[in-house]
Amino acid sequence: MAGETPITVVGNVVADPELRFTPSGAAVANFRIASTPRTFDRTTNEWTDGETLFLSVSVWRQQAENVAASISRGDRVIVVGSLSQRQFEKDGERRSSYEVKAEDVGPALKNATATVTKSSARSNAPQGYGQQAPQQPYGSPQGDPWAQQQPQRSYADEPPF
């Protein structure tokens, strides 16, 4: 993301993600989010909504497939990526549209819960300087130190205080 405008947006998905594939087979998912700022007005003692920002989001490769399978219209999400602007002409009028090229997309857990299931597809982790790392399933215990089960402890093992 060097030289690009980084952005993090929390908003609601406006329509289900559209998953497509390029002629070379790369997956891309496109969706739109709406983010509405809320401020507290101390004079009226009420919350007020600001103007809604609508942004297009594009996600590529394996993450595109994961996003299309995981989020849907109405879900609150957190999108991290780079912001780009595209100018075009419509009906003789110059217009702009903004798009986030997503680096990461995830559910916002402020008012929801989620269960994470690791994808068994290829890992997107970069390989170091031309060295080939041993291939292991992404969700395997050898590749994930947190997947190892901790020994069961009983309360009798605990100190009496």
CSV table of C-alpha atoms in Angstrom, one decimal:
chain,number,residue,atom,x,y,z
A,1,MET,CA,0.0,0.0,0.0
A,2,ALA,CA,3.0,2.3,-0.5
A,3,GLY,CA,2.0,5.7,-1.9
A,4,GLU,CA,-1.7,5.0,-1.5
A,5,THR,CA,-4.2,6.6,0.9
A,6,PRO,CA,-4.8,4.1,3.8
A,7,ILE,CA,-8.3,3.9,5.2
A,8,THR,CA,-10.3,2.0,7.8
A,9,VAL,CA,-14.1,2.2,7.6
A,10,VAL,CA,-16.8,0.7,9.7
A,11,GLY,CA,-20.1,0.4,8.0
A,12,ASN,CA,-23.1,-1.7,7.0
A,13,VAL,CA,-23.0,-3.8,3.8
A,14,VAL,CA,-25.6,-2.3,1.4
A,15,ALA,CA,-25.9,-5.4,-0.9
A,16,ASP,CA,-24.7,-8.9,-1.0
A,17,PRO,CA,-21.1,-9.2,-2.3
A,18,GLU,CA,-20.9,-10.0,-6.0
A,19,LEU,CA,-18.2,-12.7,-6.7
A,20,ARG,CA,-16.7,-12.8,-10.2
A,21,PHE,CA,-13.6,-14.4,-11.7
A,22,THR,CA,-11.2,-12.8,-14.2
A,23,PRO,CA,-10.3,-14.7,-17.4
A,24,SER,CA,-7.1,-15.8,-15.7
A,25,GLY,CA,-9.1,-17.3,-12.8
A,26,ALA,CA,-8.5,-14.7,-10.1
A,27,ALA,CA,-11.5,-14.2,-7.8
A,28,VAL,CA,-12.8,-10.7,-7.1
A,29,ALA,CA,-15.7,-9.7,-4.8
A,30,ASN,CA,-17.3,-6.3,-5.0
A,31,PHE,CA,-19.8,-4.8,-2.5
A,32,ARG,CA,-20.8,-1.4,-1.1
A,33,ILE,CA,-20.9,-0.2,2.5
A,34,ALA,CA,-22.6,2.7,4.1
A,35,SER,CA,-21.0,4.5,7.0
A,36,THR,CA,-23.1,7.0,9.0
A,37,PRO,CA,-21.4,9.1,11.7
A,38,ARG,CA,-23.3,9.6,14.9
A,39,THR,CA,-22.7,12.6,17.2
A,40,PHE,CA,-24.2,13.6,20.5
A,41,ASP,CA,-25.9,17.0,20.5
A,42,ARG,CA,-25.5,18.3,24.1
A,43,THR,CA,-28.1,21.1,23.5
A,44,THR,CA,-30.9,18.6,22.7
A,45,ASN,CA,-29.4,15.8,24.7
A,46,GLU,CA,-29.9,13.4,21.7
A,47,TRP,CA,-27.8,11.4,19.2
A,48,THR,CA,-28.0,12.7,15.6
A,49,ASP,CA,-26.9,11.0,12.4
A,50,GLY,CA,-24.6,12.7,10.0
A,51,GLU,CA,-24.4,12.4,6.3
A,52,THR,CA,-24.0,8.8,5.1
A,53,LEU,CA,-20.8,7.9,3.2
A,54,PHE,CA,-21.2,5.2,0.6
A,55,LEU,CA,-18.1,3.4,-0.6
A,56,SER,CA,-17.5,0.6,-3.1
A,57,VAL,CA,-15.1,-2.2,-1.9
A,58,SER,CA,-13.2,-4.7,-3.9
A,59,VAL,CA,-11.5,-7.8,-2.5
A,60,TRP,CA,-9.3,-10.1,-4.5
A,61,ARG,CA,-8.3,-13.8,-4.6
A,62,GLN,CA,-9.0,-16.3,-1.8
A,63,GLN,CA,-10.1,-13.4,0.4
A,64,ALA,CA,-12.8,-12.5,-2.2
A,65,GLU,CA,-14.2,-16.0,-2.0
A,66,ASN,CA,-14.1,-15.9,1.9
A,67,VAL,CA,-15.9,-12.5,2.0
A,68,ALA,CA,-18.6,-13.7,-0.5
A,69,ALA,CA,-19.2,-16.7,1.7
A,70,SER,CA,-19.2,-14.9,5.0
A,71,ILE,CA,-20.9,-11.5,4.7
A,72,SER,CA,-24.2,-10.4,3.4
A,73,ARG,CA,-26.5,-7.3,3.2
A,74,GLY,CA,-27.0,-5.6,6.5
A,75,ASP,CA,-23.9,-7.0,8.2
A,76,ARG,CA,-21.7,-4.5,10.0
A,77,VAL,CA,-18.1,-4.8,8.8
A,78,ILE,CA,-14.7,-3.3,9.3
A,79,VAL,CA,-12.7,-2.7,6.0
A,80,VAL,CA,-9.0,-1.8,6.0
A,81,GLY,CA,-7.4,-0.9,2.7
A,82,SER,CA,-6.4,1.9,0.4
A,83,LEU,CA,-8.8,4.6,-1.0
A,84,SER,CA,-8.8,5.5,-4.6
A,85,GLN,CA,-10.8,8.0,-6.6
A,86,ARG,CA,-12.1,7.6,-10.2
A,87,GLN,CA,-13.5,10.4,-12.2
A,88,PHE,CA,-15.9,9.9,-15.0
A,89,GLU,CA,-18.5,11.9,-17.1
A,90,LYS,CA,-22.2,11.1,-17.0
A,91,ASP,CA,-24.8,13.1,-18.8
A,92,GLY,CA,-22.2,15.8,-19.6
A,93,GLU,CA,-21.4,16.2,-15.9
A,94,ARG,CA,-18.1,15.3,-14.3
A,95,ARG,CA,-18.5,13.0,-11.3
A,96,SER,CA,-16.3,11.1,-8.9
A,97,SER,CA,-16.5,7.7,-7.3
A,98,TYR,CA,-14.5,6.3,-4.5
A,99,GLU,CA,-13.4,2.7,-4.0
A,100,VAL,CA,-11.6,0.9,-1.2
A,101,LYS,CA,-9.2,-1.8,-2.4
A,102,ALA,CA,-9.5,-4.0,0.7
A,103,GLU,CA,-6.5,-5.5,2.5
A,104,ASP,CA,-8.8,-7.0,5.2
A,105,VAL,CA,-12.5,-7.3,5.8
A,106,GLY,CA,-14.1,-8.6,9.0
A,107,PRO,CA,-17.3,-8.6,10.9
A,108,ALA,CA,-17.7,-5.8,13.5
A,109,LEU,CA,-18.5,-7.4,16.8
A,110,LYS,CA,-20.0,-4.4,18.6
A,111,ASN,CA,-23.5,-5.8,18.2
A,112,ALA,CA,-22.9,-9.3,16.8
A,113,THR,CA,-21.0,-12.5,17.3
A,114,ALA,CA,-19.0,-14.5,14.8
A,115,THR,CA,-17.4,-17.9,14.6
A,116,VAL,CA,-14.1,-18.0,12.7
A,117,THR,CA,-13.4,-21.0,10.6
A,118,LYS,CA,-10.0,-21.2,9.0
A,119,SER,CA,-10.0,-21.7,5.3
A,120,SER,CA,-8.4,-25.0,4.2
A,121,ALA,CA,-7.4,-23.4,0.9
A,122,ARG,CA,-3.9,-22.1,0.1
A,123,SER,CA,-2.3,-19.7,2.5
A,124,ASN,CA,-1.7,-16.2,1.4
A,125,ALA,CA,1.4,-15.8,3.6
A,126,PRO,CA,4.4,-14.6,1.7
A,127,GLN,CA,7.4,-16.9,1.2
A,128,GLY,CA,10.8,-15.6,2.4
A,129,TYR,CA,13.3,-14.7,-0.3
A,130,GLY,CA,12.8,-17.6,-2.7
A,131,GLN,CA,12.9,-20.3,0.0
A,132,GLN,CA,10.0,-22.7,-0.2
A,133,ALA,CA,8.3,-23.2,3.1
A,134,PRO,CA,7.0,-26.7,3.9
A,135,GLN,CA,3.4,-26.9,2.8
A,136,GLN,CA,0.9,-27.5,5.6
A,137,PRO,CA,-2.8,-26.9,5.7
A,138,TYR,CA,-3.5,-23.4,7.0
A,139,GLY,CA,-5.5,-24.6,9.9
A,140,SER,CA,-3.1,-27.4,11.0
A,141,PRO,CA,-1.9,-27.5,14.6
A,142,GLN,CA,1.7,-27.4,13.3
A,143,GLY,CA,1.1,-24.1,11.5
A,144,ASP,CA,-1.0,-22.6,14.3
A,145,PRO,CA,0.6,-22.5,17.8
A,146,TRP,CA,-2.7,-21.5,19.3
A,147,ALA,CA,-4.5,-24.6,18.1
A,148,GLN,CA,-2.7,-26.8,20.6
A,149,GLN,CA,-4.9,-27.8,23.5
A,150,GLN,CA,-3.9,-26.8,26.9
A,151,PRO,CA,-3.9,-29.5,29.7
A,152,GLN,CA,-7.1,-29.6,31.7
A,153,ARG,CA,-6.6,-28.2,35.2
A,154,SER,CA,-8.9,-28.9,38.1
A,155,TYR,CA,-9.7,-26.4,40.7
A,156,ALA,CA,-7.9,-28.6,43.3
A,157,ASP,CA,-4.6,-27.6,41.6
A,158,GLU,CA,-5.3,-23.9,42.3
A,159,PRO,CA,-4.0,-22.1,45.5
A,160,PRO,CA,-6.6,-21.8,48.3
A,161,PHE,CA,-6.8,-18.0,48.1
